[in-house]
Amino acid sequence: MQIVTSPSELRALRREWKGTVGFVPTMGALHKGHLTLIQKSKAQNEKSIVSIFVNPTQFGENEDFAHYPRKPEADANICQKAGVDILFMPKAEDIYFEEDEVLLKAPQKSGFVLEGAARPGHFDGVLRVVLKLLHLTSPTRAYFGQKDTQQLLLIQKMARELFLPYEIVPCPTERDNDGLALSSRNAYLSEAEKKEALKISASLKEATKHIMTGELQSSQIKERALKVLEGVEVEYFEIVDRNLMPLERIIKGETIILVTARVGKVRLLDNLWI
Ligand code: AMP
């Protein structure tokens, strides 16, 4: 595995490859969720690139950019063992120019609801860095987790509208044995908080159970799920379609239930695709 920090070196190495290339962009502090994306990339492509970059432009002023977990050595070991060909670990000044002025705007509607409403400008930063990274790695396929549903849908939208020649591959959410969706931010949770956090996936299970009995009214499902979440600071629990617009009734094959809650100081996201 080669560890590369400079975009020009990455491009030079990339140009030598003729076959299929998979790309997994991450912010590091790698866990099993990231690993499933890497394994999928390995299985579907001749070469695989992983990037680790804690992107400053997607963090708001009062967010955890400075404290976001960073574990470069452990991450490099994980990538090496997983058979990654290039690990790209640029610094902010390698990705952003001093006067980096060409901005991408997240879509007015779908980019500023849910996560976009809670974190204004977040998706501008996400799309900006993802586009840069996609062009630098020029992959056949790029892998993104359904764990970050809104991010995935906006990246798919960007790829379609800007005619990007890269296939965006969605990957299911990896969970721990108790059902908690894996996240780098889980590292902030105490044991007691982890228990509390289990209510998040439990609320989605409760919603599923309710839907299985034939209940399709969103308000009813939300009411039941919120009972499970009692004691947790819920930011939003929304039932939406694939364009992130609210749905009054569940339509199978078109519905996503999204929940974001705070446990202690940690913001946790989970979702369920129906
Ligand atoms: P991050 O490092 O949090 O930016 O995540 C990098 C990629 O891994 C994103 O596409 C995430 O959606 C994906 N990812 C994060 N957590 C999980 C998980 N538990 N299961 C599957 N994919 C995940």
Short mmCIF file of C-alpha atoms and ligand atoms in Angstrom, two decimals:
data_model
loop_
_atom_site.label_atom_id
_atom_site.label_comp_id
_atom_site.label_asym_id
_atom_site.label_seq_id
_atom_site.Cartn_x
_atom_site.Cartn_y
_atom_site.Cartn_z
CA MET A 1 0.00 0.00 0.00
CA GLN A 2 1.25 3.46 -0.84
CA ILE A 3 0.46 6.37 1.43
CA VAL A 4 0.11 9.55 -0.60
CA THR A 5 -0.45 13.09 0.60
CA SER A 6 -0.07 15.20 -2.52
CA PRO A 7 -2.78 15.43 -5.20
CA SER A 8 -0.20 15.49 -8.01
CA GLU A 9 1.44 12.28 -6.78
CA LEU A 10 -1.97 10.65 -6.48
CA ARG A 11 -2.84 11.63 -10.05
CA ALA A 12 0.50 10.36 -11.39
CA LEU A 13 -0.01 6.96 -9.72
CA ARG A 14 -3.65 6.80 -10.80
CA ARG A 15 -2.75 7.46 -14.43
CA GLU A 16 -0.64 4.29 -14.49
CA TRP A 17 -3.67 2.09 -13.75
CA LYS A 18 -5.62 0.73 -16.68
CA GLY A 19 -8.37 -1.35 -15.03
CA THR A 20 -11.28 -0.65 -12.68
CA VAL A 21 -10.72 1.51 -9.60
CA GLY A 22 -12.85 1.73 -6.46
CA PHE A 23 -12.75 4.76 -4.16
CA VAL A 24 -13.86 5.03 -0.53
CA PRO A 25 -13.77 8.58 0.88
CA THR A 26 -13.72 8.78 4.69
CA MET A 27 -12.86 11.10 7.56
CA GLY A 28 -10.86 8.35 9.28
CA ALA A 29 -11.13 6.80 12.77
CA LEU A 30 -12.03 3.76 10.72
CA HIS A 31 -14.46 1.15 12.02
CA LYS A 32 -16.20 -1.93 10.63
CA GLY A 33 -18.70 0.23 8.75
CA HIS A 34 -15.89 1.81 6.72
CA LEU A 35 -14.38 -1.64 6.28
CA THR A 36 -17.50 -3.00 4.57
CA LEU A 37 -17.20 -0.19 2.00
CA ILE A 38 -13.52 -1.01 1.47
CA GLN A 39 -14.29 -4.72 1.10
CA LYS A 40 -16.99 -3.98 -1.46
CA SER A 41 -14.57 -1.81 -3.39
CA LYS A 42 -11.94 -4.59 -3.28
CA ALA A 43 -14.47 -7.17 -4.49
CA GLN A 44 -15.74 -5.05 -7.39
CA ASN A 45 -12.55 -3.39 -8.66
CA GLU A 46 -8.97 -4.25 -9.57
CA LYS A 47 -7.55 -1.41 -7.47
CA SER A 48 -8.86 0.47 -4.45
CA ILE A 49 -8.15 3.92 -3.07
CA VAL A 50 -9.21 5.09 0.40
CA SER A 51 -8.99 8.73 1.42
CA ILE A 52 -8.84 10.05 4.96
CA PHE A 53 -9.57 13.75 5.20
CA VAL A 54 -11.37 15.58 7.99
CA ASN A 55 -12.89 18.20 5.74
CA PRO A 56 -12.97 21.63 7.42
CA THR A 57 -15.58 23.13 5.07
CA GLN A 58 -18.33 20.75 6.17
CA PHE A 59 -18.07 21.64 9.88
CA GLY A 60 -19.96 24.59 11.35
CA GLU A 61 -18.29 27.03 13.72
CA ASN A 62 -19.53 25.37 16.90
CA GLU A 63 -19.02 21.80 15.72
CA ASP A 64 -16.39 19.23 16.59
CA PHE A 65 -13.81 19.79 13.80
CA ALA A 66 -10.92 20.33 16.22
CA HIS A 67 -11.90 17.34 18.34
CA TYR A 68 -13.01 14.95 15.62
CA PRO A 69 -11.22 11.62 16.34
CA ARG A 70 -7.99 11.27 14.38
CA LYS A 71 -6.11 7.93 14.32
CA PRO A 72 -3.80 7.98 11.29
CA GLU A 73 -1.54 5.07 12.34
CA ALA A 74 -4.36 2.69 13.28
CA ASP A 75 -6.24 3.68 10.10
CA ALA A 76 -3.20 3.00 7.92
CA ASN A 77 -2.87 -0.45 9.51
CA ILE A 78 -6.52 -1.24 8.84
CA CYS A 79 -6.19 -0.16 5.20
CA GLN A 80 -2.96 -2.11 4.74
CA LYS A 81 -4.55 -5.29 6.13
CA ALA A 82 -7.66 -4.78 3.99
CA GLY A 83 -5.48 -4.71 0.85
CA VAL A 84 -5.99 -1.06 -0.09
CA ASP A 85 -3.64 0.02 -2.90
CA ILE A 86 -3.44 3.75 -2.17
CA LEU A 87 -4.25 5.56 1.05
CA PHE A 88 -4.68 9.25 0.30
CA MET A 89 -4.21 11.46 3.38
CA PRO A 90 -4.00 15.07 2.24
CA LYS A 91 -3.78 18.16 4.43
CA ALA A 92 -6.37 20.93 4.10
CA GLU A 93 -3.91 23.07 2.14
CA ASP A 94 -3.45 20.23 -0.38
CA ILE A 95 -7.18 20.21 -1.13
CA TYR A 96 -8.09 23.90 -0.79
CA PHE A 97 -6.24 26.71 -2.52
CA GLU A 98 -5.53 29.95 -0.72
CA GLU A 99 -8.23 31.64 -2.73
CA ASP A 100 -10.49 28.67 -3.29
CA GLU A 101 -13.50 30.50 -4.62
CA VAL A 102 -15.46 28.20 -6.90
CA LEU A 103 -18.21 27.05 -4.59
CA LEU A 104 -20.77 24.33 -4.94
CA LYS A 105 -24.20 24.99 -3.50
CA ALA A 106 -26.23 22.13 -2.09
CA PRO A 107 -29.74 22.03 -3.60
CA GLN A 108 -32.09 24.63 -2.07
CA LYS A 109 -34.75 22.09 -1.09
CA SER A 110 -33.10 18.77 -0.33
CA GLY A 111 -29.83 20.31 0.90
CA PHE A 112 -31.36 22.51 3.57
CA VAL A 113 -33.86 20.20 5.30
CA LEU A 114 -33.08 17.64 8.04
CA GLU A 115 -29.26 17.54 8.46
CA GLY A 116 -29.00 20.58 6.19
CA ALA A 117 -31.37 22.55 8.45
CA ALA A 118 -29.52 21.51 11.61
CA ARG A 119 -26.14 22.18 9.99
CA PRO A 120 -26.55 25.02 7.46
CA GLY A 121 -23.80 24.92 4.82
CA HIS A 122 -22.77 21.38 5.79
CA PHE A 123 -23.73 19.88 2.43
CA ASP A 124 -22.09 22.73 0.48
CA GLY A 125 -18.84 21.58 2.09
CA VAL A 126 -19.57 17.89 1.59
CA LEU A 127 -20.36 18.23 -2.12
CA ARG A 128 -17.35 20.50 -2.65
CA VAL A 129 -14.87 18.06 -1.13
CA VAL A 130 -16.46 14.97 -2.66
CA LEU A 131 -16.30 16.49 -6.14
CA LYS A 132 -12.63 17.39 -5.64
CA LEU A 133 -11.81 13.91 -4.33
CA LEU A 134 -13.74 12.18 -7.12
CA HIS A 135 -11.87 14.14 -9.77
CA LEU A 136 -8.52 13.47 -8.09
CA THR A 137 -9.09 9.71 -7.84
CA SER A 138 -11.15 9.33 -11.04
CA PRO A 139 -12.69 6.05 -9.87
CA THR A 140 -14.83 3.59 -11.78
CA ARG A 141 -17.00 3.34 -8.65
CA ALA A 142 -17.19 5.32 -5.40
CA TYR A 143 -18.72 3.90 -2.23
CA PHE A 144 -20.97 5.76 0.23
CA GLY A 145 -22.89 4.54 3.27
CA GLN A 146 -26.67 4.67 3.66
CA LYS A 147 -25.86 5.57 7.26
CA ASP A 148 -25.50 9.13 5.92
CA THR A 149 -28.62 8.97 3.80
CA GLN A 150 -29.00 12.62 2.92
CA GLN A 151 -25.32 12.84 2.00
CA LEU A 152 -25.65 9.78 -0.25
CA LEU A 153 -28.78 11.10 -1.98
CA LEU A 154 -27.22 14.53 -2.58
CA ILE A 155 -24.04 12.98 -3.97
CA GLN A 156 -26.12 10.81 -6.31
CA LYS A 157 -27.99 13.95 -7.39
CA MET A 158 -24.73 15.82 -7.99
CA ALA A 159 -23.34 12.89 -10.02
CA ARG A 160 -26.47 12.82 -12.19
CA GLU A 161 -26.79 16.57 -12.72
CA LEU A 162 -23.10 17.23 -13.36
CA PHE A 163 -22.77 14.13 -15.59
CA LEU A 164 -19.96 12.73 -13.45
CA PRO A 165 -18.51 9.60 -15.05
CA TYR A 166 -18.24 7.77 -11.71
CA GLU A 167 -20.72 5.18 -10.44
CA ILE A 168 -21.99 6.01 -6.94
CA VAL A 169 -22.51 2.77 -5.01
CA PRO A 170 -24.74 2.85 -1.89
CA CYS A 171 -23.74 0.53 0.97
CA PRO A 172 -25.96 -0.71 3.85
CA THR A 173 -25.40 0.45 7.44
CA GLU A 174 -23.15 -1.72 9.58
CA ARG A 175 -24.22 -2.08 13.22
CA ASP A 176 -22.75 -3.46 16.42
CA ASN A 177 -24.29 -6.58 18.00
CA ASP A 178 -26.81 -4.48 19.94
CA GLY A 179 -28.02 -2.62 16.85
CA LEU A 180 -26.17 0.68 17.32
CA ALA A 181 -25.14 2.05 13.91
CA LEU A 182 -21.33 2.21 13.82
CA SER A 183 -19.91 5.73 13.73
CA SER A 184 -16.55 7.32 14.46
CA ARG A 185 -18.39 9.56 16.93
CA ASN A 186 -19.46 6.51 19.02
CA ALA A 187 -15.98 6.76 20.51
CA TYR A 188 -17.20 9.81 22.48
CA LEU A 189 -19.93 7.78 24.25
CA SER A 190 -19.59 6.51 27.82
CA GLU A 191 -20.95 3.01 28.60
CA ALA A 192 -24.14 4.52 30.06
CA GLU A 193 -24.57 6.77 27.02
CA LYS A 194 -24.08 3.81 24.70
CA LYS A 195 -27.03 2.09 26.38
CA GLU A 196 -29.10 5.22 25.96
CA ALA A 197 -28.04 5.44 22.30
CA LEU A 198 -29.54 1.98 21.67
CA LYS A 199 -32.97 3.61 21.87
CA ILE A 200 -32.25 5.14 18.45
CA SER A 201 -32.06 1.85 16.52
CA ALA A 202 -34.78 0.44 18.81
CA SER A 203 -37.11 3.25 17.69
CA LEU A 204 -36.56 2.23 14.06
CA LYS A 205 -37.25 -1.41 14.98
CA GLU A 206 -40.46 -0.31 16.67
CA ALA A 207 -41.45 1.59 13.51
CA THR A 208 -40.77 -1.53 11.40
CA LYS A 209 -42.84 -3.68 13.74
CA HIS A 210 -45.72 -1.25 13.49
CA ILE A 211 -45.51 -1.06 9.69
CA MET A 212 -45.50 -4.89 9.51
CA THR A 213 -48.86 -4.94 11.29
CA GLY A 214 -50.27 -2.81 8.46
CA GLU A 215 -50.01 0.70 9.95
CA LEU A 216 -48.97 3.08 7.18
CA GLN A 217 -49.88 6.46 8.69
CA SER A 218 -46.62 8.36 9.31
CA SER A 219 -47.96 10.28 12.33
CA GLN A 220 -48.97 7.03 14.07
CA ILE A 221 -45.64 5.40 13.39
CA LYS A 222 -43.77 8.49 14.60
CA GLU A 223 -45.80 8.60 17.81
CA ARG A 224 -44.93 4.97 18.61
CA ALA A 225 -41.26 5.44 17.79
CA LEU A 226 -40.95 8.60 19.89
CA LYS A 227 -42.17 6.64 22.93
CA VAL A 228 -39.15 4.36 22.56
CA LEU A 229 -36.96 7.45 22.36
CA GLU A 230 -38.23 8.91 25.63
CA GLY A 231 -35.36 10.36 27.67
CA VAL A 232 -33.25 10.97 24.56
CA GLU A 233 -32.96 14.46 23.08
CA VAL A 234 -34.45 13.88 19.61
CA GLU A 235 -33.50 16.49 17.01
CA TYR A 236 -35.75 15.06 14.36
CA PHE A 237 -37.63 11.90 13.51
CA GLU A 238 -38.94 12.23 9.97
CA ILE A 239 -40.58 9.98 7.43
CA VAL A 240 -39.66 11.09 3.92
CA ASP A 241 -39.53 9.93 0.31
CA ARG A 242 -36.36 9.37 -1.75
CA ASN A 243 -36.26 13.14 -2.45
CA LEU A 244 -36.31 13.80 1.32
CA MET A 245 -39.80 15.32 1.18
CA PRO A 246 -42.23 14.43 4.02
CA LEU A 247 -44.62 11.53 3.46
CA GLU A 248 -47.98 11.31 5.20
CA ARG A 249 -48.19 7.61 4.50
CA ILE A 250 -45.53 4.97 4.08
CA ILE A 251 -45.06 3.85 0.48
CA LYS A 252 -43.07 0.63 0.40
CA GLY A 253 -39.96 0.96 -1.75
CA GLU A 254 -40.04 4.77 -1.55
CA THR A 255 -39.78 5.60 2.14
CA ILE A 256 -36.90 6.49 4.43
CA ILE A 257 -37.26 7.04 8.16
CA LEU A 258 -34.55 9.33 9.51
CA VAL A 259 -33.72 9.92 13.14
CA THR A 260 -31.11 12.19 14.71
CA ALA A 261 -30.70 12.48 18.45
CA ARG A 262 -28.23 13.81 20.95
CA VAL A 263 -26.89 11.52 23.64
CA GLY A 264 -24.68 13.47 26.00
CA LYS A 265 -22.73 15.76 23.70
CA VAL A 266 -22.84 13.36 20.76
CA ARG A 267 -25.13 13.76 17.75
CA LEU A 268 -26.09 10.36 16.39
CA LEU A 269 -27.82 9.56 13.10
CA ASP A 270 -29.68 6.48 12.02
CA ASN A 271 -32.20 5.59 9.38
CA LEU A 272 -34.26 2.87 7.84
CA TRP A 273 -35.04 2.40 4.14
CA ILE A 274 -38.42 0.80 3.54
P1 AMP B 1 -17.16 9.17 7.55
O1 AMP B 1 -15.77 8.76 7.85
O2 AMP B 1 -18.04 9.23 8.74
O3 AMP B 1 -17.23 10.42 6.68
O4 AMP B 1 -17.77 8.02 6.65
C1 AMP B 1 -17.17 7.61 5.45
C2 AMP B 1 -18.13 6.72 4.69
O5 AMP B 1 -18.44 5.58 5.48
C3 AMP B 1 -19.47 7.43 4.39
O6 AMP B 1 -19.89 7.07 3.09
C4 AMP B 1 -20.36 6.88 5.45
O7 AMP B 1 -21.73 6.89 5.09
C5 AMP B 1 -19.85 5.46 5.59
N1 AMP B 1 -20.22 4.91 6.88
C6 AMP B 1 -20.08 5.47 8.12
N2 AMP B 1 -20.60 4.68 9.07
C7 AMP B 1 -21.07 3.58 8.45
C8 AMP B 1 -21.73 2.38 8.88
N3 AMP B 1 -22.02 2.17 10.17
N4 AMP B 1 -22.08 1.46 7.95
C9 AMP B 1 -21.81 1.68 6.64
N5 AMP B 1 -21.20 2.77 6.16
C10 AMP B 1 -20.83 3.72 7.04
#
